[in-house]
Short mmCIF file of C-alpha atoms in Angstrom, two decimals:
data_model
loop_
_atom_site.label_atom_id
_atom_site.label_comp_id
_atom_site.label_asym_id
_atom_site.label_seq_id
_atom_site.Cartn_x
_atom_site.Cartn_y
_atom_site.Cartn_z
CA MET A 1 20.82 -9.95 40.38
CA ALA A 2 22.23 -13.32 39.32
CA SER A 3 25.15 -13.45 36.89
CA PHE A 4 25.29 -15.43 33.64
CA SER A 5 27.46 -18.06 35.30
CA GLN A 6 24.79 -18.56 37.94
CA MET A 7 21.98 -19.37 35.37
CA PRO A 8 20.69 -22.95 35.20
CA GLN A 9 22.81 -25.30 33.11
CA SER A 10 19.88 -26.07 30.70
CA MET A 11 19.50 -22.41 29.73
CA THR A 12 23.21 -22.15 29.01
CA SER A 13 22.99 -25.13 26.69
CA LEU A 14 19.95 -23.62 24.90
CA PHE A 15 21.69 -20.32 24.15
CA SER A 16 24.78 -22.17 22.91
CA LEU A 17 22.65 -24.24 20.55
CA TYR A 18 20.84 -21.14 19.24
CA ALA A 19 24.15 -19.36 18.59
CA SER A 20 25.48 -22.38 16.69
CA TYR A 21 22.26 -22.67 14.62
CA THR A 22 22.28 -18.98 13.75
CA GLY A 23 25.88 -19.13 12.66
CA ALA A 24 25.25 -22.22 10.51
CA MET A 25 22.24 -20.61 8.82
CA MET A 26 24.16 -17.44 8.03
CA LEU A 27 26.97 -19.54 6.56
CA LEU A 28 24.46 -21.58 4.48
CA ARG A 29 22.72 -18.44 3.25
CA SER A 30 26.04 -16.94 2.22
CA ILE A 31 26.94 -20.10 0.30
CA ILE A 32 23.54 -20.21 -1.45
CA ASN A 33 23.75 -16.53 -2.44
CA ASP A 34 27.25 -17.03 -3.83
CA LEU A 35 26.68 -20.33 -5.68
CA LEU A 36 23.02 -20.42 -6.84
CA PRO A 37 21.49 -18.01 -9.46
CA GLU A 38 18.80 -15.63 -8.29
CA SER A 39 16.12 -17.17 -10.58
CA PHE A 40 16.77 -20.62 -9.12
CA ARG A 41 16.62 -19.27 -5.54
CA THR A 42 13.27 -17.59 -6.35
CA TYR A 43 11.87 -20.81 -7.80
CA ILE A 44 12.83 -22.79 -4.66
CA CYS A 45 11.28 -20.17 -2.37
CA ASN A 46 8.01 -20.04 -4.36
CA THR A 47 7.74 -23.81 -4.47
CA PHE A 48 8.41 -24.09 -0.76
CA HIS A 49 5.80 -21.43 -0.04
CA TYR A 50 3.18 -23.01 -2.39
CA TYR A 51 3.33 -26.48 -0.85
CA LEU A 52 3.44 -25.28 2.77
CA PHE A 53 1.02 -22.36 2.78
CA THR A 54 -1.33 -22.80 -0.26
CA PRO A 55 -4.42 -24.94 0.38
CA PRO A 56 -5.12 -27.68 -2.21
CA SER A 57 -7.44 -26.60 -5.09
CA THR A 58 -10.91 -28.10 -5.34
CA ASN A 59 -11.36 -27.18 -9.04
CA SER A 60 -10.17 -28.56 -12.37
CA THR A 61 -9.58 -26.48 -15.49
CA LEU A 62 -9.63 -27.50 -19.16
CA ILE A 63 -7.84 -25.39 -21.77
CA ILE A 64 -9.58 -25.32 -25.18
CA ASP A 65 -7.36 -23.77 -27.86
CA GLU A 66 -8.68 -22.42 -31.15
CA TYR A 67 -6.23 -24.54 -33.15
CA ILE A 68 -4.60 -27.92 -32.67
CA ASN A 69 -0.83 -27.63 -33.17
CA ASN A 70 -1.42 -24.17 -34.67
CA THR A 71 -2.80 -25.76 -37.86
CA SER A 72 -6.00 -27.80 -37.50
CA THR A 73 -9.21 -26.19 -36.29
CA ASN A 74 -10.31 -27.39 -32.86
CA GLN A 75 -13.87 -28.70 -33.13
CA VAL A 76 -14.44 -28.24 -29.39
CA TYR A 77 -13.45 -24.56 -29.60
CA GLU A 78 -15.85 -23.96 -32.51
CA ALA A 79 -18.65 -25.73 -30.65
CA ALA A 80 -18.00 -23.75 -27.46
CA GLU A 81 -18.01 -20.47 -29.39
CA ILE A 82 -21.42 -21.28 -30.89
CA TYR A 83 -22.89 -22.76 -27.70
CA LEU A 84 -21.82 -19.91 -25.41
CA ARG A 85 -23.70 -17.38 -27.57
CA THR A 86 -26.88 -18.88 -26.10
CA LYS A 87 -25.60 -18.49 -22.54
CA ILE A 88 -24.91 -14.75 -22.56
CA SER A 89 -26.62 -13.09 -19.57
CA PRO A 90 -27.20 -9.51 -18.35
CA GLN A 91 -24.05 -9.90 -16.23
CA ASN A 92 -22.02 -9.78 -19.46
CA GLU A 93 -21.87 -6.01 -19.81
CA ARG A 94 -19.45 -5.88 -22.78
CA LEU A 95 -20.17 -7.92 -25.91
CA LYS A 96 -18.86 -8.19 -29.44
CA VAL A 97 -21.55 -7.76 -32.10
CA SER A 98 -21.26 -8.71 -35.78
CA LYS A 99 -23.40 -9.28 -38.87
CA THR A 100 -22.68 -10.24 -42.48
CA HIS A 101 -24.87 -9.26 -45.42
CA ARG A 102 -25.98 -12.92 -45.62
CA GLN A 103 -27.13 -13.10 -42.00
CA LYS A 104 -30.68 -12.29 -41.01
CA GLY A 105 -29.79 -11.26 -37.44
CA PHE A 106 -26.92 -10.09 -35.25
CA SER A 107 -24.31 -12.35 -33.64
CA PHE A 108 -23.05 -11.67 -30.11
CA ALA A 109 -19.96 -12.99 -28.34
CA ILE A 110 -18.08 -12.32 -25.10
CA VAL A 111 -14.88 -10.25 -25.02
CA LYS A 112 -11.41 -11.00 -23.65
CA GLY A 113 -11.39 -11.95 -19.98
CA ASP A 114 -15.17 -12.16 -19.68
CA GLN A 115 -16.91 -15.09 -18.01
CA ILE A 116 -20.02 -17.14 -18.68
CA HIS A 117 -21.58 -19.42 -16.10
CA ASP A 118 -23.37 -22.62 -17.03
CA THR A 119 -25.09 -25.49 -15.21
CA PHE A 120 -25.14 -29.13 -16.27
CA LYS A 121 -26.70 -31.87 -14.12
CA ASN A 122 -26.50 -29.54 -11.11
CA ILE A 123 -22.77 -28.98 -11.78
CA LYS A 124 -21.73 -25.32 -11.84
CA LEU A 125 -19.25 -24.54 -14.61
CA GLN A 126 -17.40 -21.39 -15.54
CA TRP A 127 -16.21 -20.48 -19.03
CA ARG A 128 -13.65 -17.73 -19.56
CA PHE A 129 -12.37 -16.34 -22.85
CA PHE A 130 -8.69 -15.44 -23.28
CA CYS A 131 -6.78 -13.70 -26.04
CA GLU A 132 -2.98 -13.66 -25.91
CA SER A 133 -0.84 -11.53 -28.19
CA LYS A 134 2.11 -13.15 -29.91
CA GLU A 135 5.45 -11.73 -30.96
CA ASN A 136 6.70 -11.20 -34.51
CA SER A 137 3.25 -10.01 -35.68
CA ARG A 138 1.86 -13.53 -35.43
CA PRO A 139 -1.90 -14.02 -34.97
CA GLU A 140 -3.31 -13.81 -31.48
CA LYS A 141 -3.82 -17.02 -29.52
CA LEU A 142 -7.47 -17.54 -28.63
CA TYR A 143 -8.66 -20.10 -26.11
CA PHE A 144 -11.33 -20.88 -23.55
CA GLU A 145 -10.82 -22.02 -19.96
CA LEU A 146 -13.50 -24.28 -18.54
CA THR A 147 -13.38 -24.52 -14.73
CA PHE A 148 -15.49 -26.87 -12.61
CA PRO A 149 -15.35 -28.80 -9.30
CA LYS A 150 -12.69 -31.48 -9.44
CA LYS A 151 -15.04 -34.14 -8.10
CA HIS A 152 -17.17 -33.83 -11.30
CA ARG A 153 -14.23 -34.25 -13.67
CA ASP A 154 -15.45 -37.53 -15.16
CA THR A 155 -18.97 -36.23 -15.79
CA VAL A 156 -17.73 -33.07 -17.49
CA MET A 157 -15.24 -34.88 -19.71
CA SER A 158 -17.54 -37.78 -20.63
CA SER A 159 -20.93 -36.05 -20.89
CA TYR A 160 -20.79 -32.26 -20.79
CA LEU A 161 -18.38 -31.80 -23.68
CA ASP A 162 -20.50 -34.11 -25.85
CA TYR A 163 -23.56 -32.08 -24.85
CA VAL A 164 -21.84 -28.84 -25.97
CA LEU A 165 -20.98 -30.43 -29.35
CA GLU A 166 -24.55 -31.64 -29.86
CA GLN A 167 -26.07 -28.27 -28.96
CA ALA A 168 -23.67 -26.47 -31.28
CA ASN A 169 -24.56 -28.79 -34.17
CA GLU A 170 -28.27 -28.15 -33.60
CA ILE A 171 -27.68 -24.39 -33.57
CA LYS A 172 -25.65 -24.58 -36.80
CA GLU A 173 -28.42 -26.57 -38.49
CA ARG A 174 -31.05 -24.00 -37.46
CA GLU A 175 -28.89 -21.15 -38.71
CA ARG A 176 -27.60 -22.94 -41.79
CA VAL A 177 -28.00 -21.03 -45.05
CA VAL A 178 -29.08 -23.33 -47.87
CA LYS A 179 -27.06 -22.85 -51.04
CA ILE A 180 -27.70 -23.67 -54.67
CA CYS A 181 -24.63 -24.65 -56.69
CA SER A 182 -23.83 -25.08 -60.35
CA ARG A 183 -20.63 -25.91 -62.23
CA ASP A 184 -21.20 -23.33 -64.95
CA CYS A 185 -21.25 -20.37 -62.53
CA ASP A 186 -18.32 -17.95 -62.34
CA SER A 187 -16.65 -18.70 -59.01
CA ASN A 188 -15.42 -15.09 -58.84
CA ASP A 189 -18.98 -13.86 -58.49
CA TYR A 190 -20.22 -16.51 -56.11
CA ASP A 191 -19.38 -18.00 -52.77
CA SER A 192 -16.76 -20.71 -53.10
CA ASP A 193 -17.81 -24.27 -52.34
CA GLY A 194 -16.50 -27.59 -53.56
CA GLY A 195 -12.89 -26.65 -54.10
CA GLY A 196 -13.60 -24.30 -56.99
CA MET A 197 -15.60 -26.85 -59.02
CA TRP A 198 -18.91 -25.31 -58.00
CA GLY A 199 -20.20 -21.76 -57.90
CA CYS A 200 -22.73 -21.31 -55.10
CA ILE A 201 -25.20 -18.66 -54.01
CA ASN A 202 -27.77 -18.62 -51.23
CA LEU A 203 -31.09 -20.28 -51.98
CA ASP A 204 -33.59 -17.52 -51.24
CA HIS A 205 -36.57 -19.45 -52.62
CA PRO A 206 -39.31 -19.09 -49.96
CA VAL A 207 -41.36 -22.11 -51.01
CA THR A 208 -42.33 -24.67 -48.37
CA PHE A 209 -44.47 -27.79 -48.46
CA ASP A 210 -47.38 -25.77 -47.06
CA LYS A 211 -47.31 -23.57 -50.18
CA LEU A 212 -47.01 -26.35 -52.78
CA ALA A 213 -50.08 -26.87 -54.97
CA MET A 214 -49.92 -30.67 -54.68
CA ASP A 215 -52.23 -33.39 -53.56
CA PRO A 216 -52.21 -33.30 -49.71
CA GLU A 217 -51.68 -37.06 -49.45
CA MET A 218 -48.75 -36.87 -51.86
CA LYS A 219 -47.13 -34.09 -49.83
CA LYS A 220 -47.63 -36.04 -46.62
CA MET A 221 -46.01 -39.11 -48.17
CA ILE A 222 -42.96 -37.10 -49.34
CA VAL A 223 -42.45 -35.41 -45.95
CA GLU A 224 -42.72 -38.73 -44.10
CA ASP A 225 -40.27 -40.34 -46.51
CA LEU A 226 -37.75 -37.52 -46.01
CA ASP A 227 -38.11 -37.70 -42.23
CA ARG A 228 -37.59 -41.44 -42.26
CA PHE A 229 -34.52 -41.11 -44.48
CA VAL A 230 -32.63 -38.59 -42.31
CA LYS A 231 -33.29 -40.62 -39.14
CA ARG A 232 -32.01 -43.96 -40.47
CA LYS A 233 -28.24 -43.53 -40.42
CA GLU A 234 -27.72 -46.62 -38.25
CA PHE A 235 -30.21 -48.61 -40.35
CA TYR A 236 -28.31 -47.94 -43.58
CA LYS A 237 -25.06 -48.87 -41.86
CA ARG A 238 -26.56 -52.07 -40.45
CA VAL A 239 -27.96 -53.31 -43.78
CA GLY A 240 -24.84 -52.29 -45.71
CA LYS A 241 -26.34 -49.64 -48.00
CA ALA A 242 -25.08 -46.18 -48.89
CA TRP A 243 -27.01 -43.50 -47.00
CA LYS A 244 -28.76 -41.99 -49.99
CA ARG A 245 -32.22 -41.76 -51.55
CA GLY A 246 -33.28 -41.42 -55.18
CA TYR A 247 -36.37 -39.55 -56.42
CA LEU A 248 -37.84 -39.32 -59.91
CA LEU A 249 -40.10 -36.34 -60.61
CA TYR A 250 -41.96 -36.72 -63.87
CA GLY A 251 -44.73 -34.80 -65.54
CA PRO A 252 -45.35 -31.98 -68.02
CA PRO A 253 -43.56 -28.61 -67.72
CA GLY A 254 -44.98 -26.17 -65.18
CA THR A 255 -46.28 -28.78 -62.74
CA GLY A 256 -43.98 -27.74 -59.90
CA LYS A 257 -40.93 -30.02 -60.11
CA SER A 258 -38.46 -27.23 -59.36
CA SER A 259 -40.66 -25.87 -56.56
CA LEU A 260 -40.82 -29.31 -54.96
CA ILE A 261 -37.02 -29.57 -55.03
CA ALA A 262 -36.72 -26.14 -53.37
CA ALA A 263 -39.27 -27.17 -50.73
CA MET A 264 -37.27 -30.34 -50.01
CA ALA A 265 -34.05 -28.32 -49.63
CA ASN A 266 -35.68 -25.77 -47.32
CA TYR A 267 -37.28 -28.53 -45.24
CA LEU A 268 -34.06 -30.54 -44.78
CA ARG A 269 -31.64 -27.56 -44.88
CA PHE A 270 -29.69 -29.38 -47.61
CA ASN A 271 -27.59 -27.65 -50.27
CA ILE A 272 -28.64 -28.14 -53.90
CA TYR A 273 -26.19 -29.15 -56.65
CA PHE A 274 -27.36 -28.93 -60.27
CA LEU A 275 -25.58 -31.40 -62.55
CA ASP A 276 -25.80 -31.24 -66.36
CA LEU A 277 -24.75 -34.63 -67.74
CA ALA A 278 -24.47 -33.16 -71.23
CA SER A 279 -21.45 -31.14 -70.08
CA ILE A 280 -19.61 -34.20 -68.72
CA TYR A 281 -17.54 -36.30 -71.08
CA SER A 282 -15.99 -39.05 -68.96
CA ASN A 283 -16.84 -41.36 -66.10
CA SER A 284 -13.80 -40.16 -64.16
CA GLU A 285 -14.95 -36.54 -64.47
CA LEU A 286 -18.35 -37.56 -63.13
CA ARG A 287 -16.71 -39.17 -60.10
CA ARG A 288 -14.53 -36.14 -59.41
CA ILE A 289 -17.65 -33.98 -59.48
CA LEU A 290 -19.41 -36.37 -57.11
CA LEU A 291 -16.49 -36.21 -54.66
CA SER A 292 -16.61 -32.39 -54.68
CA THR A 293 -20.18 -32.24 -53.36
CA SER A 294 -20.86 -32.04 -49.63
CA ASN A 295 -22.80 -34.33 -47.34
CA ARG A 296 -26.41 -33.44 -46.53
CA SER A 297 -27.05 -32.32 -50.09
CA ILE A 298 -29.51 -32.76 -52.95
CA LEU A 299 -28.02 -33.54 -56.35
CA ILE A 300 -30.31 -32.59 -59.24
CA ILE A 301 -30.11 -34.18 -62.69
CA GLU A 302 -32.72 -32.47 -64.84
CA ASP A 303 -34.28 -33.94 -67.99
CA ILE A 304 -32.61 -37.31 -67.56
CA ASP A 305 -34.40 -38.54 -70.68
CA CYS A 306 -32.59 -35.89 -72.74
CA ASN A 307 -29.25 -37.23 -71.49
CA ALA A 308 -29.94 -40.73 -72.77
CA SER A 309 -27.42 -40.05 -75.55
CA VAL A 310 -24.62 -40.88 -73.11
CA GLN A 311 -25.28 -44.54 -73.89
CA ASP A 312 -24.18 -43.94 -77.49
CA ARG A 313 -20.87 -42.37 -76.50
CA GLU A 314 -19.60 -45.78 -75.48
CA ASP A 315 -19.71 -46.89 -79.09
CA ASP A 316 -18.26 -43.68 -80.52
CA SER A 317 -14.92 -44.60 -82.01
CA SER A 318 -13.90 -40.99 -82.65
CA GLY A 319 -11.64 -39.25 -80.16
CA ASP A 320 -8.58 -40.39 -78.28
CA ASP A 321 -9.28 -43.29 -75.97
CA SER A 322 -5.91 -42.78 -74.37
CA SER A 323 -6.86 -39.41 -72.95
CA ASP A 324 -6.23 -38.87 -69.26
CA ASP A 325 -8.36 -40.89 -66.87
CA SER A 326 -7.15 -40.64 -63.32
CA PHE A 327 -9.17 -43.68 -62.33
CA GLY A 328 -7.45 -45.94 -64.83
CA GLU A 329 -10.30 -46.76 -67.20
CA SER A 330 -9.48 -47.93 -70.72
CA ASN A 331 -12.44 -45.96 -72.08
CA PRO A 332 -12.72 -42.51 -70.48
CA LYS A 333 -16.06 -41.60 -72.08
CA LEU A 334 -19.22 -41.08 -70.04
CA THR A 335 -21.30 -44.24 -70.28
CA LEU A 336 -24.55 -45.55 -68.90
CA SER A 337 -22.63 -47.98 -66.69
CA GLY A 338 -20.66 -45.03 -65.32
CA ILE A 339 -23.89 -43.25 -64.41
CA LEU A 340 -25.29 -46.39 -62.77
CA ASN A 341 -22.12 -46.84 -60.74
CA PHE A 342 -22.38 -43.21 -59.68
CA ILE A 343 -26.02 -43.71 -58.60
CA ASP A 344 -25.85 -46.99 -56.68
CA GLY A 345 -22.41 -48.54 -57.26
CA LEU A 346 -19.28 -48.28 -55.16
CA TRP A 347 -18.85 -44.57 -55.88
CA SER A 348 -22.33 -43.79 -54.59
CA SER A 349 -21.04 -44.37 -51.04
CA CYS A 350 -18.69 -41.36 -51.25
CA GLY A 351 -20.66 -39.19 -48.84
CA ASP A 352 -23.54 -39.48 -46.41
CA GLU A 353 -27.12 -38.26 -46.34
CA ARG A 354 -27.35 -37.65 -50.08
CA ILE A 355 -30.53 -37.26 -52.10
CA VAL A 356 -30.44 -37.63 -55.88
CA VAL A 357 -33.39 -36.14 -57.75
CA PHE A 358 -34.01 -36.87 -61.43
CA THR A 359 -36.56 -34.90 -63.43
CA THR A 360 -38.17 -35.66 -66.76
CA ASN A 361 -41.15 -34.68 -68.86
CA HIS A 362 -41.30 -38.16 -70.40
CA LYS A 363 -40.85 -41.07 -68.02
CA ASP A 364 -41.34 -43.60 -70.83
CA ARG A 365 -38.09 -42.43 -72.49
CA ILE A 366 -35.87 -43.31 -69.51
CA ASP A 367 -33.75 -46.47 -69.68
CA PRO A 368 -35.39 -49.15 -67.47
CA ALA A 369 -32.02 -49.77 -65.81
CA LEU A 370 -32.30 -46.33 -64.17
CA LEU A 371 -35.87 -46.75 -62.96
CA ARG A 372 -35.48 -49.64 -60.56
CA PRO A 373 -35.41 -49.19 -56.73
CA GLY A 374 -31.97 -48.39 -55.41
CA ARG A 375 -31.53 -45.85 -58.19
CA MET A 376 -34.87 -44.09 -58.39
CA ASP A 377 -36.52 -45.24 -55.16
CA VAL A 378 -39.54 -42.93 -55.20
CA HIS A 379 -41.44 -42.03 -58.38
CA ILE A 380 -43.56 -38.87 -58.04
CA ASN A 381 -46.04 -37.95 -60.76
CA MET A 382 -46.23 -34.16 -61.00
CA SER A 383 -49.58 -33.93 -62.72
CA TYR A 384 -51.85 -31.07 -63.69
CA CYS A 385 -53.43 -28.82 -61.09
CA SER A 386 -56.31 -30.28 -59.10
CA PHE A 387 -59.10 -28.30 -57.46
CA SER A 388 -57.48 -28.69 -54.03
CA GLY A 389 -54.25 -27.31 -55.53
CA PHE A 390 -56.17 -24.39 -56.99
CA LYS A 391 -57.75 -23.58 -53.62
CA LEU A 392 -54.31 -23.51 -52.01
CA LEU A 393 -53.02 -21.15 -54.70
CA ALA A 394 -56.10 -18.94 -54.37
CA SER A 395 -55.51 -18.75 -50.62
CA THR A 396 -51.83 -17.91 -51.14
CA TYR A 397 -52.13 -15.38 -53.96
CA LEU A 398 -55.54 -13.83 -53.29
CA GLU A 399 -55.90 -14.57 -49.55
CA ILE A 400 -59.27 -16.23 -50.10
CA LYS A 401 -59.84 -18.21 -46.92
CA ASP A 402 -63.46 -19.30 -47.51
CA ASN A 403 -65.33 -20.62 -50.51
CA HIS A 404 -66.07 -18.19 -53.32
CA SER A 405 -69.16 -18.08 -55.48
CA LEU A 406 -67.07 -19.04 -58.53
CA PHE A 407 -65.39 -22.06 -56.91
CA GLU A 408 -68.06 -24.51 -58.02
CA GLU A 409 -67.75 -23.45 -61.67
CA ILE A 410 -63.95 -23.49 -61.45
CA GLU A 411 -63.97 -26.99 -59.96
CA GLY A 412 -65.98 -28.30 -62.91
CA LEU A 413 -63.71 -26.63 -65.45
CA ILE A 414 -60.46 -27.79 -63.79
CA GLN A 415 -61.63 -31.40 -63.79
CA LYS A 416 -62.03 -31.22 -67.57
CA THR A 417 -59.02 -29.02 -68.40
CA GLU A 418 -55.30 -29.74 -68.31
CA VAL A 419 -53.92 -26.67 -66.54
CA THR A 420 -50.59 -26.54 -64.72
CA PRO A 421 -50.03 -24.88 -61.32
CA ALA A 422 -47.72 -22.41 -63.07
CA GLU A 423 -50.55 -21.33 -65.38
CA VAL A 424 -52.94 -20.99 -62.43
CA ALA A 425 -50.46 -18.87 -60.50
CA GLU A 426 -49.84 -16.63 -63.51
CA GLU A 427 -53.56 -15.92 -63.92
CA LEU A 428 -54.09 -15.24 -60.21
CA MET A 429 -51.17 -12.77 -60.16
CA LYS A 430 -52.69 -10.47 -62.78
CA THR A 431 -54.64 -8.44 -60.24
CA ASP A 432 -55.03 -8.03 -56.48
CA ASP A 433 -58.83 -7.95 -56.79
CA ALA A 434 -59.99 -11.48 -55.99
CA ASP A 435 -63.28 -11.22 -57.90
CA VAL A 436 -61.60 -9.86 -61.04
CA ALA A 437 -58.84 -12.47 -60.83
CA LEU A 438 -61.27 -15.39 -60.48
CA HIS A 439 -63.47 -14.18 -63.33
CA GLY A 440 -60.38 -13.86 -65.48
CA PHE A 441 -59.32 -17.38 -64.49
CA VAL A 442 -62.73 -18.77 -65.45
CA ASN A 443 -62.43 -17.15 -68.89
CA PHE A 444 -58.90 -18.55 -69.18
CA LEU A 445 -60.13 -22.09 -68.45
CA LYS A 446 -62.97 -21.75 -70.94
CA GLN A 447 -60.63 -20.51 -73.66
CA LYS A 448 -58.20 -23.30 -72.87
CA ARG A 449 -61.04 -25.81 -73.24
CA VAL A 450 -61.85 -24.36 -76.66
CA ASN A 451 -58.19 -24.48 -77.71
CA GLU A 452 -57.85 -28.09 -76.55
CA ALA A 453 -60.98 -29.03 -78.47
CA ASN A 454 -59.64 -27.31 -81.61
CA GLU A 455 -56.31 -29.13 -81.22
CA VAL A 456 -58.09 -32.47 -80.92
CA LEU A 457 -60.18 -31.64 -83.98
CA ALA A 458 -57.07 -30.63 -85.92
CA VAL A 459 -55.36 -33.91 -85.02
CA LYS A 460 -58.40 -35.88 -86.13
CA LYS A 461 -58.42 -34.02 -89.44
CA GLU A 462 -54.73 -34.79 -89.96
CA VAL A 463 -55.41 -38.45 -89.24
CA LEU A 464 -58.29 -38.50 -91.70
CA VAL A 465 -56.11 -36.84 -94.37
CA VAL A 466 -53.35 -39.38 -93.83
CA GLU A 467 -55.79 -42.26 -93.92
CA LYS A 468 -57.37 -40.90 -97.10
CA GLU A 469 -53.98 -40.49 -98.78
CA GLN A 470 -53.05 -43.99 -97.72
CA THR A 471 -56.34 -45.33 -99.16
CA ASN A 472 -55.67 -43.54 -102.46
CA MET A 473 -52.16 -44.97 -102.58
CA ASP A 474 -53.50 -48.45 -101.94
CA PHE A 475 -56.07 -47.96 -104.72
CA VAL A 476 -53.41 -46.80 -107.18
CA ASN A 477 -51.16 -49.72 -106.29
CA THR A 478 -54.06 -52.13 -106.71
CA SER A 479 -54.88 -50.65 -110.13
CA TRP A 480 -51.28 -51.03 -111.32
CA ASP A 481 -51.27 -54.60 -110.13
#
């Protein structure tokens, strides 16, 4: 057997090099262990291992926190929360379920750590919900992680996120609960809207345009006008007009003005704000109230003719003109000019997608300055019930789908009688028996005809008495002369 000294010279050099290398490494390791902290040594080892042995990721991940800087609500998080409710699948075995007394159905949501898969333009995306506990009893941190192939990063960030926002807005509009608000409600008993200036409750009025006892052509015109209004945001911006629309509903009491307003609110999903001008005593207060209403709303000013007295307040010298007016007016009283500025002046642009509805029983008593287009754009005459309106009410209240033997007589009586839809509805509600109800309605119309004739006769008699007294006075005066 050959000795170590007899080995080839190259092998001897190799073993010498290995011994030197091993000694140097042991010395270096000893120095590192003595001089560098353990946490720093671990970090270097993990980094070295990650870059040498971990393959590059093909995915990108977006973090969507519930709050921005722990203060402002993140709109993307809210939209994702709403949108993902529609993407829950049977693979999501554990779900959170909730329901408030105002909701008609249940709401479902995924739980911590659960995933939802989505597809957009053939891109596969994965959503995951996280909930992290915080120290010092602080609220939990909620966030979503959205993971997708890195090569589709631009498409996701430029198109998909916008798509999620749009879908969430559509879902919110479908689920939106319409509210009716008034300033004279006790905010402790109602839902809070408008910074405490308004007391609001849900509008549970079930009326729709299909149930309104109006002329079909008139209803079609109103619906088309509303549709055109809500779709013309860019048009109003282009022509430089505030995105609002004014309606005047006029006619005798009981002709359906309030029902039409409720139908408009249910159709558009707009909140309703009732405003009583008689309770407002300054232009600045009117503006503050206007600023407290929300977009996509209907502002109602009832009996505008009865509020015409605001014009006289401008000349009222009583009171303290130096009272507080945060908008710097010399005269803080509510004036006609203040109302006009609120309707179509600079302050009318404080908010988008607003509808202002005025009602009156006497159109001729309204100041002409209020009637022109731009203030009251659409004038709707809520007249007495027509035969077509009666047939709709009969179908709704008595479920009469075909013609009835009494319809011909009723048609003739309605054409000659001033009867409101409210009166018709009241008569049809007296019994569930259609025949009995219609016979009772016929008798009601006949009696109303008699009463109207008696009223006309009484008026004629009063006129004759006045004319006779005037003739006697003229005769006496002539005799004295």
